[in-house]
DNA sequence: GCAAAAGTGTTGTGTCTACACCCATGT
DNA sequence: ACATGGGTGTAGACACAACACTTTTGC
């Protein structure tokens, strides 16, 4: 066993596709765990940061330009990998619905609630990524990372339903996000389809950088006062 | 430069001491950064997990039994350290107020709002640890990790004030934590001091394991319904 | 006119802060 | 009695879910 561990970075890349939250995974051709699916990633090179590393490895799978958000999840020592001693840092990456990145033949999108057999602890890592996404959808503007640049409220609703895994009321979605100043109307409207219906107003996220919009700041006095 | 990085673990150990939130730091005797203060920690050994590693290194500074909470913060590649290539994983550790761990001569507690010159990026790491603590005090029962086993509401209040850095109303603190089922009365009372005053009821945290007590779960329907 | 889809008005509920007031003790 | 510190009652602000209702379109 070498004196220093091999450090690798992996990513849970999530996107809402066909109204389901899906994760990008890659099928191992070689041992160990041949045939099983794993998260994309690879080893850390000298002189690069962890974020540079995961972006470099993902570039082989997805166009990095298409990642609308990337944040670190957790680092752990991988137990089972026999000869080499491995430390890996997991990231969460998000891709907005209007993009359909070209991916290599050995990779595939799988719904996070119907995963194939996974290698190592990747199942746990995916779950952690999904939990993080779900939590941040509630108290930040992270929706921008899943949604296209412009959308109607009901389009945004299907994204939230897929990501959160429960029903979401379009009425309340619109009101919450407008009240918090997360969405703004573009002024344009989407013309109705052949079935008719009132034309829908188009919205966009006011900013496309992560911001906390619901300070769960209990116990804080409201009038100034440090 | 070796082919693999050296992996080290460090910890932001926080405790409320003398009504201020303080962090345990250690003064470097050797270059690089001799004389500056750094976070305790050390290199990862083969066969141990990251959590085992940081607990082992901390054992030299603080009795590990006294850590009431330990969670991972962030991993990053340390830039400046000249010859060796370093990756380090930071943890947040908490010590309850009723303990006063014996610490070696080269370590000291420093208030997080009045820090001495720090080596590397340790200032940023400490800030991140404090932010995490402050956020979790709002929506979890993490107060158990700072508070002694039993306490009056006003004692708990001073802990929260020190940790959060802003005024906290004893009235509201009691009500919020009781409503959420975080605290429970022990049934005992604390006799008043020589100045008199009504005797205070004693409370304890109902559980001393981390639990989310305020689901910021906006947009979730209240009647069942997946 | 009628169906379809979007959007608004309104009500009820719960959680929170703030502040007035009451309670139990020592001197 | 009165000072000291602990605890409760209550009102107002706000955010939210739910649901009825109205608006705007196609056929």
Short mmCIF file of C-alpha atoms (C1' of nucleotides) in Angstrom, two decimals:
data_model
loop_
_atom_site.label_atom_id
_atom_site.label_comp_id
_atom_site.label_asym_id
_atom_site.label_seq_id
_atom_site.Cartn_x
_atom_site.Cartn_y
_atom_site.Cartn_z
CA UNK A 1 0.00 0.00 0.00
CA UNK A 2 1.40 3.32 -1.04
CA UNK A 3 2.15 5.90 1.61
CA UNK A 4 -0.41 8.31 0.26
CA UNK A 5 -3.96 7.74 -0.86
CA UNK A 6 -5.17 8.20 -4.41
CA UNK A 7 -7.63 11.08 -4.42
CA UNK A 8 -10.49 11.06 -6.87
CA UNK A 9 -13.46 13.30 -7.54
CA UNK A 10 -16.89 12.07 -8.60
CA UNK A 11 -20.13 13.86 -9.39
CA UNK A 12 -23.83 13.27 -8.95
CA UNK A 13 -25.09 15.03 -12.06
CA UNK A 14 -28.85 15.53 -11.93
CA UNK A 15 -31.33 16.70 -14.52
CA UNK A 16 -35.08 16.57 -14.88
CA UNK A 17 -35.71 14.52 -18.01
CA UNK A 18 -39.11 13.31 -19.13
CA UNK A 19 -40.60 14.69 -15.94
CA UNK A 20 -38.33 12.57 -13.73
CA UNK A 21 -35.21 13.41 -11.81
CA UNK A 22 -32.37 11.47 -13.41
CA UNK A 23 -28.70 10.94 -12.65
CA UNK A 24 -25.84 10.44 -15.07
CA UNK A 25 -24.06 7.15 -14.52
CA UNK A 26 -21.47 5.18 -16.35
CA UNK A 27 -21.12 1.45 -16.80
CA UNK A 28 -17.81 -0.05 -15.70
CA UNK A 29 -16.13 -2.25 -18.28
CA UNK A 30 -13.26 -3.36 -16.07
CA UNK A 31 -12.86 -4.96 -12.68
CA UNK A 32 -13.49 -4.26 -9.93
CA UNK A 33 -17.27 -4.18 -10.10
CA UNK A 34 -17.33 -4.79 -13.83
CA UNK A 35 -20.80 -4.34 -15.31
CA UNK A 36 -22.07 -2.24 -12.47
CA UNK A 37 -22.84 1.43 -12.79
CA UNK A 38 -20.84 4.21 -11.14
CA UNK A 39 -20.71 7.95 -10.90
CA UNK A 40 -18.47 9.74 -13.38
CA UNK A 41 -15.18 11.10 -12.10
CA UNK A 42 -11.49 10.34 -11.90
CA UNK A 43 -8.27 10.99 -10.09
CA UNK A 44 -7.01 14.33 -8.92
CA UNK A 45 -4.04 15.68 -10.84
CA UNK A 46 -1.20 17.69 -9.35
CA UNK A 47 -1.78 21.42 -9.32
CA UNK A 48 -5.53 21.41 -9.81
CA UNK A 49 -8.27 22.19 -7.34
CA UNK A 50 -11.01 19.69 -6.56
CA UNK A 51 -13.51 21.68 -8.55
CA UNK A 52 -11.16 21.89 -11.53
CA UNK A 53 -10.66 18.16 -11.25
CA UNK A 54 -14.31 17.22 -11.34
CA UNK A 55 -14.97 19.68 -14.15
CA UNK A 56 -12.11 18.16 -16.16
CA UNK A 57 -13.40 14.61 -15.69
CA UNK A 58 -16.97 15.58 -16.44
CA UNK A 59 -15.87 17.28 -19.65
CA UNK A 60 -15.42 13.80 -21.09
CA UNK A 61 -19.06 12.95 -20.31
CA UNK A 62 -20.99 16.20 -20.52
CA UNK A 63 -20.13 19.58 -21.87
CA UNK A 64 -19.07 21.46 -18.78
CA UNK A 65 -20.68 24.64 -20.08
CA UNK A 66 -23.99 22.94 -19.49
CA UNK A 67 -23.55 22.59 -15.75
CA UNK A 68 -25.64 25.29 -14.17
CA UNK A 69 -24.52 24.53 -10.62
CA UNK A 70 -21.76 22.59 -8.93
CA UNK A 71 -21.23 22.16 -5.21
CA UNK A 72 -19.27 19.84 -3.00
CA UNK A 73 -21.08 17.10 -1.13
CA UNK A 74 -18.85 14.91 0.99
CA UNK A 75 -15.42 13.34 1.09
CA UNK A 76 -14.81 9.85 2.30
CA UNK A 77 -12.32 7.04 2.33
CA UNK A 78 -13.51 4.26 0.08
CA UNK A 79 -13.35 1.02 1.95
CA UNK A 80 -13.59 -1.90 -0.38
CA UNK A 81 -11.22 -1.02 -3.20
CA UNK A 82 -8.63 -3.70 -2.64
CA UNK A 83 -5.07 -2.77 -3.54
CA UNK A 84 -5.22 0.99 -3.80
CA UNK A 85 -6.13 3.28 -0.98
CA UNK A 86 -8.76 5.72 -2.19
CA UNK A 87 -10.20 8.97 -0.96
CA UNK A 88 -12.99 10.47 -2.99
CA UNK A 89 -14.77 13.80 -2.95
CA UNK A 90 -18.29 13.89 -4.32
CA UNK A 91 -19.89 16.87 -6.02
CA UNK A 92 -23.45 17.68 -6.94
CA UNK A 93 -23.89 19.01 -10.48
CA UNK A 94 -27.11 20.23 -12.07
CA UNK A 95 -28.14 20.54 -15.72
CA UNK A 96 -31.14 22.62 -16.81
CA UNK A 97 -33.98 20.91 -18.66
CA UNK A 98 -33.58 22.72 -21.97
CA UNK A 99 -30.17 21.11 -22.60
CA UNK A 100 -29.58 17.58 -23.80
CA UNK A 101 -25.86 17.01 -23.54
CA UNK A 102 -24.25 14.54 -25.89
CA UNK A 103 -23.02 11.67 -23.73
CA UNK A 104 -20.70 8.76 -24.59
CA UNK A 105 -21.99 5.26 -25.28
CA UNK A 106 -21.03 3.88 -21.87
CA UNK A 107 -23.02 6.48 -19.93
CA UNK A 108 -26.74 6.82 -19.41
CA UNK A 109 -29.36 8.79 -17.50
CA UNK A 110 -31.25 6.77 -14.91
CA UNK A 111 -34.18 7.94 -12.79
CA UNK A 112 -32.98 8.34 -9.21
CA UNK A 113 -35.94 6.38 -7.93
CA UNK A 114 -35.21 3.37 -10.17
CA UNK A 115 -31.48 2.85 -10.17
CA UNK A 116 -29.60 -0.09 -11.65
CA UNK A 117 -27.06 -2.01 -9.50
CA UNK A 118 -24.43 0.48 -8.44
CA UNK A 119 -20.79 -0.03 -7.53
CA UNK A 120 -19.28 1.03 -4.19
CA UNK A 121 -21.33 3.44 -2.13
CA UNK A 122 -22.60 5.37 -5.11
CA UNK A 123 -26.21 4.72 -4.14
CA UNK A 124 -25.71 6.54 -0.87
CA UNK A 125 -23.92 9.39 -2.60
CA UNK A 126 -26.74 9.83 -5.10
CA UNK A 127 -29.26 9.92 -2.30
CA UNK A 128 -27.26 12.58 -0.53
CA UNK A 129 -27.12 14.65 -3.69
CA UNK A 130 -30.86 14.37 -4.16
CA UNK A 131 -31.51 15.28 -0.52
CA UNK A 132 -29.30 18.35 -0.85
CA UNK A 133 -31.12 19.42 -3.99
CA UNK A 134 -34.52 18.96 -2.36
CA UNK A 135 -33.54 20.93 0.72
CA UNK A 136 -32.06 23.80 -1.25
CA UNK A 137 -35.07 24.02 -3.55
CA UNK A 138 -37.04 24.95 -0.44
CA UNK A 139 -34.92 27.74 0.99
CA UNK A 140 -32.79 29.01 -1.90
CA UNK A 141 -33.31 30.02 -5.53
CA UNK A 142 -31.63 26.82 -6.72
CA UNK A 143 -34.50 26.18 -9.11
CA UNK A 144 -32.62 28.31 -11.62
CA UNK A 145 -30.19 25.45 -12.07
CA UNK A 146 -32.86 23.01 -13.20
CA UNK A 147 -35.13 25.36 -15.16
CA UNK A 148 -34.64 26.72 -18.66
CA UNK A 149 -34.00 30.46 -19.13
CA UNK A 150 -37.71 31.25 -19.57
CA UNK A 151 -40.71 29.19 -18.61
CA UNK A 152 -44.34 29.28 -17.62
CA UNK A 153 -45.36 28.54 -14.06
CA UNK A 154 -46.78 25.20 -15.05
CA UNK A 155 -43.57 24.21 -16.79
CA UNK A 156 -41.65 25.14 -13.67
CA UNK A 157 -44.13 23.15 -11.67
CA UNK A 158 -43.30 19.92 -13.49
CA UNK A 159 -39.61 20.52 -12.75
CA UNK A 160 -40.30 20.98 -9.05
CA UNK A 161 -42.59 17.97 -8.91
CA UNK A 162 -39.91 15.78 -10.47
CA UNK A 163 -37.15 17.08 -8.23
CA UNK A 164 -39.11 17.12 -4.97
CA UNK A 165 -41.04 13.93 -5.57
CA UNK A 166 -44.35 15.25 -4.31
CA UNK A 167 -47.26 17.29 -5.59
CA UNK A 168 -46.68 21.02 -5.99
CA UNK A 169 -49.48 23.51 -6.46
CA UNK A 170 -48.90 25.89 -9.35
CA UNK A 171 -50.79 28.58 -7.46
CA UNK A 172 -48.57 28.38 -4.42
CA UNK A 173 -45.38 27.88 -6.40
CA UNK A 174 -45.96 31.12 -8.23
CA UNK A 175 -46.86 33.01 -5.10
CA UNK A 176 -43.98 31.78 -3.00
CA UNK A 177 -41.36 32.45 -5.66
CA UNK A 178 -42.75 35.85 -6.55
CA UNK A 179 -43.11 36.92 -2.94
CA UNK A 180 -39.49 36.03 -2.33
CA UNK A 181 -38.38 37.92 -5.39
CA UNK A 182 -36.91 34.79 -6.96
CA UNK A 183 -38.92 34.99 -10.19
CA UNK A 184 -39.73 37.95 -12.37
CA UNK A 185 -42.06 38.13 -15.36
CA UNK A 186 -40.37 38.59 -18.72
CA UNK A 187 -43.40 40.41 -20.09
CA UNK A 188 -43.81 37.84 -22.86
CA UNK A 189 -46.54 35.25 -23.04
CA UNK A 190 -46.72 31.73 -24.39
CA UNK A 191 -49.50 31.25 -26.96
CA UNK A 192 -51.90 28.44 -26.10
CA UNK A 193 -51.84 25.13 -27.97
CA UNK A 194 -54.56 23.75 -30.20
CA UNK A 195 -56.67 22.85 -27.19
CA UNK A 196 -57.03 26.48 -26.25
CA UNK A 197 -56.66 27.94 -22.81
CA UNK A 198 -55.52 31.25 -21.51
CA UNK A 199 -52.00 32.21 -22.66
CA UNK A 200 -49.41 31.79 -19.91
CA UNK A 201 -47.06 34.53 -18.75
CA UNK A 202 -43.36 33.75 -19.06
CA UNK A 203 -41.02 34.09 -16.10
CA UNK A 204 -37.32 33.94 -15.48
CA UNK A 205 -35.19 33.57 -12.37
CA UNK A 206 -34.07 37.00 -11.30
CA UNK A 207 -30.54 35.80 -10.63
CA UNK A 208 -28.84 32.61 -11.71
CA UNK A 209 -26.42 32.47 -8.80
CA UNK A 210 -27.22 30.62 -5.61
CA UNK A 211 -28.82 32.80 -2.95
CA UNK A 212 -30.62 31.96 0.26
CA UNK A 213 -34.14 33.30 -0.01
CA UNK A 214 -35.74 31.99 3.14
CA UNK A 215 -33.64 32.68 6.20
CA UNK A 216 -34.79 30.09 8.69
CA UNK A 217 -33.50 32.62 11.18
CA UNK A 218 -35.55 31.92 14.17
CA UNK A 219 -34.79 33.80 17.39
CA UNK A 220 -33.40 36.79 15.54
CA UNK A 221 -34.76 40.17 16.63
CA UNK A 222 -36.45 41.96 13.74
CA UNK A 223 -35.52 45.51 14.56
CA UNK A 224 -31.77 45.88 13.95
CA UNK A 225 -29.82 45.21 17.14
CA UNK A 226 -26.70 43.10 16.70
CA UNK B 1 6.24 16.47 -6.36
CA UNK B 2 4.95 13.06 -5.39
CA UNK B 3 2.34 11.40 -7.58
CA UNK B 4 -0.26 11.45 -4.85
CA UNK B 5 -1.26 14.21 -2.48
CA UNK B 6 -0.83 14.10 1.26
CA UNK B 7 -4.27 14.06 2.82
CA UNK B 8 -4.78 15.73 6.15
CA UNK B 9 -7.76 16.37 8.40
CA UNK B 10 -8.24 19.51 10.48
CA UNK B 11 -10.97 20.60 12.85
CA UNK B 12 -12.70 23.81 13.83
CA UNK B 13 -13.42 23.01 17.47
CA UNK B 14 -15.84 25.51 18.97
CA UNK B 15 -16.99 26.10 22.51
CA UNK B 16 -18.76 28.89 24.32
CA UNK B 17 -16.31 30.09 26.96
CA UNK B 18 -16.77 33.17 29.08
CA UNK B 19 -19.89 34.00 27.11
CA UNK B 20 -18.01 34.11 23.80
CA UNK B 21 -17.73 31.60 20.99
CA UNK B 22 -14.13 30.45 20.90
CA UNK B 23 -12.07 28.21 18.65
CA UNK B 24 -9.20 25.94 19.56
CA UNK B 25 -6.00 26.84 17.68
CA UNK B 26 -2.42 25.83 17.89
CA UNK B 27 0.70 27.90 17.41
CA UNK B 28 3.13 26.65 14.82
CA UNK B 29 6.70 26.32 16.00
CA UNK B 30 8.17 25.33 12.65
CA UNK B 31 8.21 26.72 9.14
CA UNK B 32 6.23 27.24 7.07
CA UNK B 33 4.19 29.95 8.75
CA UNK B 34 6.15 29.70 12.00
CA UNK B 35 4.55 31.68 14.81
CA UNK B 36 1.16 31.80 13.18
CA UNK B 37 -1.85 29.96 14.51
CA UNK B 38 -3.49 26.99 12.79
CA UNK B 39 -6.28 24.53 13.26
CA UNK B 40 -5.42 21.24 14.94
CA UNK B 41 -5.19 18.17 12.73
CA UNK B 42 -2.73 15.94 10.94
CA UNK B 43 -2.23 13.50 8.12
CA UNK B 44 -4.52 10.65 7.23
CA UNK B 45 -3.13 7.20 7.99
CA UNK B 46 -3.74 4.10 5.91
CA UNK B 47 -6.82 2.16 6.85
CA UNK B 48 -8.60 4.82 8.82
CA UNK B 49 -11.66 6.84 7.87
CA UNK B 50 -11.59 10.62 7.81
CA UNK B 51 -13.59 10.82 10.99
CA UNK B 52 -11.27 8.38 12.72
CA UNK B 53 -8.36 10.45 11.54
CA UNK B 54 -9.56 13.74 12.92
CA UNK B 55 -10.59 12.11 16.19
CA UNK B 56 -7.13 10.59 16.52
CA UNK B 57 -5.38 13.91 15.92
CA UNK B 58 -7.69 15.78 18.22
CA UNK B 59 -7.06 13.28 20.98
CA UNK B 60 -3.66 14.90 21.39
CA UNK B 61 -5.30 18.29 22.01
CA UNK B 62 -8.64 17.60 23.62
CA UNK B 63 -10.13 14.51 25.16
CA UNK B 64 -12.21 13.10 22.36
CA UNK B 65 -14.89 12.01 24.79
CA UNK B 66 -15.66 15.66 25.27
CA UNK B 67 -16.67 16.28 21.67
CA UNK B 68 -20.44 16.41 21.64
CA UNK B 69 -20.73 16.75 17.86
CA UNK B 70 -18.50 16.28 14.84
CA UNK B 71 -19.42 16.88 11.24
CA UNK B 72 -17.56 17.36 8.00
CA UNK B 73 -17.26 20.81 6.51
CA UNK B 74 -15.29 20.99 3.29
CA UNK B 75 -12.35 19.47 1.50
CA UNK B 76 -9.92 21.50 -0.51
CA UNK B 77 -6.51 21.46 -2.10
CA UNK B 78 -4.18 23.69 -0.15
CA UNK B 79 -2.47 26.00 -2.53
CA UNK B 80 0.50 27.62 -0.92
CA UNK B 81 2.29 24.79 0.84
CA UNK B 82 5.43 24.70 -1.23
CA UNK B 83 7.01 21.29 -1.70
CA UNK B 84 4.26 18.92 -0.68
CA UNK B 85 0.93 18.63 -2.37
CA UNK B 86 -1.80 18.78 0.23
CA UNK B 87 -5.48 18.01 0.36
CA UNK B 88 -7.26 18.72 3.59
CA UNK B 89 -10.69 17.90 4.92
CA UNK B 90 -12.08 20.21 7.59
CA UNK B 91 -14.46 19.14 10.35
CA UNK B 92 -16.59 21.08 12.77
CA UNK B 93 -16.35 19.87 16.36
CA UNK B 94 -18.33 21.16 19.33
CA UNK B 95 -17.64 21.02 23.07
CA UNK B 96 -20.34 21.71 25.67
CA UNK B 97 -19.83 24.55 28.12
CA UNK B 98 -19.61 22.48 31.27
CA UNK B 99 -16.35 20.86 30.17
CA UNK B 100 -12.93 22.45 30.28
CA UNK B 101 -10.61 20.11 28.45
CA UNK B 102 -6.98 20.07 29.41
CA UNK B 103 -5.07 21.40 26.41
CA UNK B 104 -1.34 21.38 25.67
CA UNK B 105 0.85 24.45 26.11
CA UNK B 106 1.00 25.28 22.41
CA UNK B 107 -2.78 25.46 21.97
CA UNK B 108 -5.22 28.10 23.07
CA UNK B 109 -8.86 29.13 22.81
CA UNK B 110 -9.43 32.33 20.85
CA UNK B 111 -12.74 34.16 20.36
CA UNK B 112 -13.85 33.68 16.77
CA UNK B 113 -14.52 37.40 16.43
CA UNK B 114 -11.00 38.37 17.53
CA UNK B 115 -8.62 35.94 15.92
CA UNK B 116 -4.82 36.14 15.91
CA UNK B 117 -2.89 35.91 12.59
CA UNK B 118 -3.76 32.56 11.08
CA UNK B 119 -1.79 30.37 8.71
CA UNK B 120 -3.11 29.21 5.33
CA UNK B 121 -6.85 29.58 4.79
CA UNK B 122 -7.74 28.71 8.33
CA UNK B 123 -9.58 31.99 8.80
CA UNK B 124 -11.99 31.07 6.04
CA UNK B 125 -12.44 27.59 7.43
CA UNK B 126 -13.27 28.91 10.89
CA UNK B 127 -15.83 31.27 9.41
CA UNK B 128 -17.44 28.40 7.56
CA UNK B 129 -17.62 26.37 10.74
CA UNK B 130 -19.22 29.23 12.60
CA UNK B 131 -21.73 29.81 9.79
CA UNK B 132 -22.69 26.14 9.81
CA UNK B 133 -23.17 26.20 13.55
CA UNK B 134 -25.31 29.33 13.38
CA UNK B 135 -27.50 27.94 10.63
CA UNK B 136 -28.04 24.61 12.37
CA UNK B 137 -28.87 26.25 15.68
CA UNK B 138 -31.87 27.73 13.88
CA UNK B 139 -33.39 24.64 12.32
CA UNK B 140 -32.03 21.68 14.29
CA UNK B 141 -31.56 20.71 17.94
CA UNK B 142 -27.80 21.30 17.69
CA UNK B 143 -27.89 23.40 20.85
CA UNK B 144 -27.45 20.13 22.77
CA UNK B 145 -23.85 20.08 21.62
CA UNK B 146 -23.01 23.41 23.22
CA UNK B 147 -25.16 23.21 26.34
CA UNK B 148 -24.48 21.29 29.56
CA UNK B 149 -26.70 18.32 30.47
CA UNK B 150 -29.10 20.49 32.49
CA UNK B 151 -29.58 24.23 32.44
CA UNK B 152 -32.00 27.04 33.03
CA UNK B 153 -33.45 28.94 30.10
CA UNK B 154 -31.33 31.97 30.89
CA UNK B 155 -28.17 29.88 30.95
CA UNK B 156 -29.11 28.46 27.58
CA UNK B 157 -29.78 31.97 26.40
CA UNK B 158 -26.21 33.07 27.04
CA UNK B 159 -24.96 30.11 25.02
CA UNK B 160 -27.19 31.02 22.08
CA UNK B 161 -26.25 34.68 22.27
CA UNK B 162 -22.56 33.82 22.17
CA UNK B 163 -22.96 31.36 19.31
CA UNK B 164 -25.36 33.39 17.20
CA UNK B 165 -23.80 36.78 17.87
CA UNK B 166 -27.08 38.61 18.31
CA UNK B 167 -29.62 39.21 21.02
CA UNK B 168 -31.90 36.29 21.90
CA UNK B 169 -35.05 36.66 23.94
CA UNK B 170 -35.33 34.16 26.77
CA UNK B 171 -39.10 34.19 26.38
CA UNK B 172 -38.97 33.24 22.74
CA UNK B 173 -36.09 30.82 23.12
CA UNK B 174 -38.06 28.82 25.66
CA UNK B 175 -41.20 28.85 23.59
CA UNK B 176 -39.62 27.91 20.32
CA UNK B 177 -37.61 25.05 21.76
CA UNK B 178 -40.50 23.71 23.82
CA UNK B 179 -42.96 23.96 20.96
CA UNK B 180 -40.60 21.99 18.76
CA UNK B 181 -40.15 19.37 21.45
CA UNK B 182 -36.41 20.02 21.62
CA UNK B 183 -36.34 20.77 25.34
CA UNK B 184 -38.08 19.06 28.23
CA UNK B 185 -38.23 20.12 31.88
CA UNK B 186 -36.31 17.90 34.27
CA UNK B 187 -38.72 18.72 37.08
CA UNK B 188 -35.90 20.16 39.20
CA UNK B 189 -35.35 23.81 39.95
CA UNK B 190 -32.31 25.95 40.53
CA UNK B 191 -32.41 27.79 43.86
CA UNK B 192 -31.98 31.53 43.50
CA UNK B 193 -28.72 33.26 44.43
CA UNK B 194 -28.22 35.74 47.25
CA UNK B 195 -29.92 38.47 45.23
CA UNK B 196 -33.17 36.55 45.29
CA UNK B 197 -35.49 36.02 42.37
CA UNK B 198 -37.84 33.27 41.42
CA UNK B 199 -36.19 29.86 41.21
CA UNK B 200 -35.62 28.76 37.62
CA UNK B 201 -36.86 25.49 36.19
CA UNK B 202 -34.19 23.18 34.81
CA UNK B 203 -34.39 21.77 31.29
CA UNK B 204 -32.52 19.26 29.23
CA UNK B 205 -32.39 18.50 25.52
CA UNK B 206 -34.75 15.67 24.80
CA UNK B 207 -32.24 13.97 22.52
CA UNK B 208 -28.55 14.55 22.15
CA UNK B 209 -28.31 13.41 18.54
CA UNK B 210 -28.70 15.81 15.65
CA UNK B 211 -32.26 16.10 14.35
CA UNK B 212 -33.91 18.58 12.06
CA UNK B 213 -36.68 20.28 13.99
CA UNK B 214 -37.85 22.92 11.56
CA UNK B 215 -38.51 21.54 8.13
CA UNK B 216 -38.26 24.55 5.85
CA UNK B 217 -40.44 22.46 3.60
CA UNK B 218 -42.24 25.00 1.59
CA UNK B 219 -44.55 23.84 -1.22
CA UNK B 220 -45.25 20.53 0.45
CA UNK B 221 -48.91 19.55 0.69
CA UNK B 222 -49.95 19.07 4.31
CA UNK B 223 -52.33 16.20 3.90
CA UNK B 224 -50.32 13.09 3.00
CA UNK B 225 -50.14 12.69 -0.79
CA UNK B 226 -46.75 11.68 -2.18
"C1'" DG C 1 -71.63 28.30 -25.86
"C1'" DC C 2 -68.26 25.11 -23.95
"C1'" DA C 3 -63.85 23.09 -22.78
"C1'" DA C 4 -59.20 24.07 -21.47
"C1'" DA C 5 -55.63 26.28 -19.16
"C1'" DA C 6 -53.92 30.28 -16.40
"C1'" DG C 7 -54.24 33.28 -12.78
"C1'" DT C 8 -56.45 35.91 -8.57
"C1'" DG C 9 -59.27 36.54 -4.17
"C1'" DT C 10 -59.90 34.98 0.06
"C1'" DT C 11 -59.95 32.22 4.22
"C1'" DG C 12 -58.04 29.68 7.75
"C1'" DT C 13 -53.94 27.96 10.21
"C1'" DG C 14 -49.77 28.01 12.32
"C1'" DT C 15 -45.35 30.15 13.83
"C1'" DC C 16 -43.06 33.74 15.14
"C1'" DT C 17 -41.63 38.46 17.77
"C1'" DA C 18 -42.76 41.75 21.05
"C1'" DC C 19 -44.33 43.40 25.18
"C1'" DA C 20 -47.23 43.74 29.17
"C1'" DC C 21 -48.06 41.42 33.13
"C1'" DC C 22 -47.81 37.98 36.90
"C1'" DC C 23 -45.04 34.73 40.11
"C1'" DA C 24 -41.66 33.23 43.62
"C1'" DT C 25 -37.88 34.09 46.06
"C1'" DG C 26 -34.16 37.03 49.18
"C1'" DT C 27 -33.25 41.00 52.11
"C1'" DA D 1 -42.21 46.35 51.15
"C1'" DC D 2 -39.36 46.06 47.39
"C1'" DA D 3 -35.76 44.38 44.40
"C1'" DT D 4 -34.49 40.52 41.50
"C1'" DG D 5 -34.99 37.25 38.21
"C1'" DG D 6 -38.26 33.65 36.07
"C1'" DG D 7 -42.33 32.69 33.58
"C1'" DT D 8 -47.06 33.38 31.12
"C1'" DG D 9 -50.85 35.79 28.38
"C1'" DT D 10 -51.82 37.87 24.47
"C1'" DA D 11 -51.76 40.67 20.37
"C1'" DG D 12 -50.05 41.66 15.85
"C1'" DA D 13 -47.36 40.42 11.70
"C1'" DC D 14 -46.45 37.26 8.37
"C1'" DA D 15 -46.06 33.15 5.43
"C1'" DC D 16 -48.27 29.49 3.92
"C1'" DA D 17 -51.82 25.79 1.88
"C1'" DA D 18 -56.26 25.22 0.12
"C1'" DC D 19 -59.88 26.13 -2.74
"C1'" DA D 20 -63.40 28.81 -5.00
"C1'" DC D 21 -63.70 31.86 -8.57
"C1'" DT D 22 -62.49 34.69 -12.64
"C1'" DT D 23 -59.96 35.47 -16.97
"C1'" DT D 24 -58.44 34.38 -21.65
"C1'" DT D 25 -57.97 31.59 -25.18
"C1'" DG D 26 -59.48 27.67 -29.10
"C1'" DC D 27 -63.13 25.24 -31.19
#
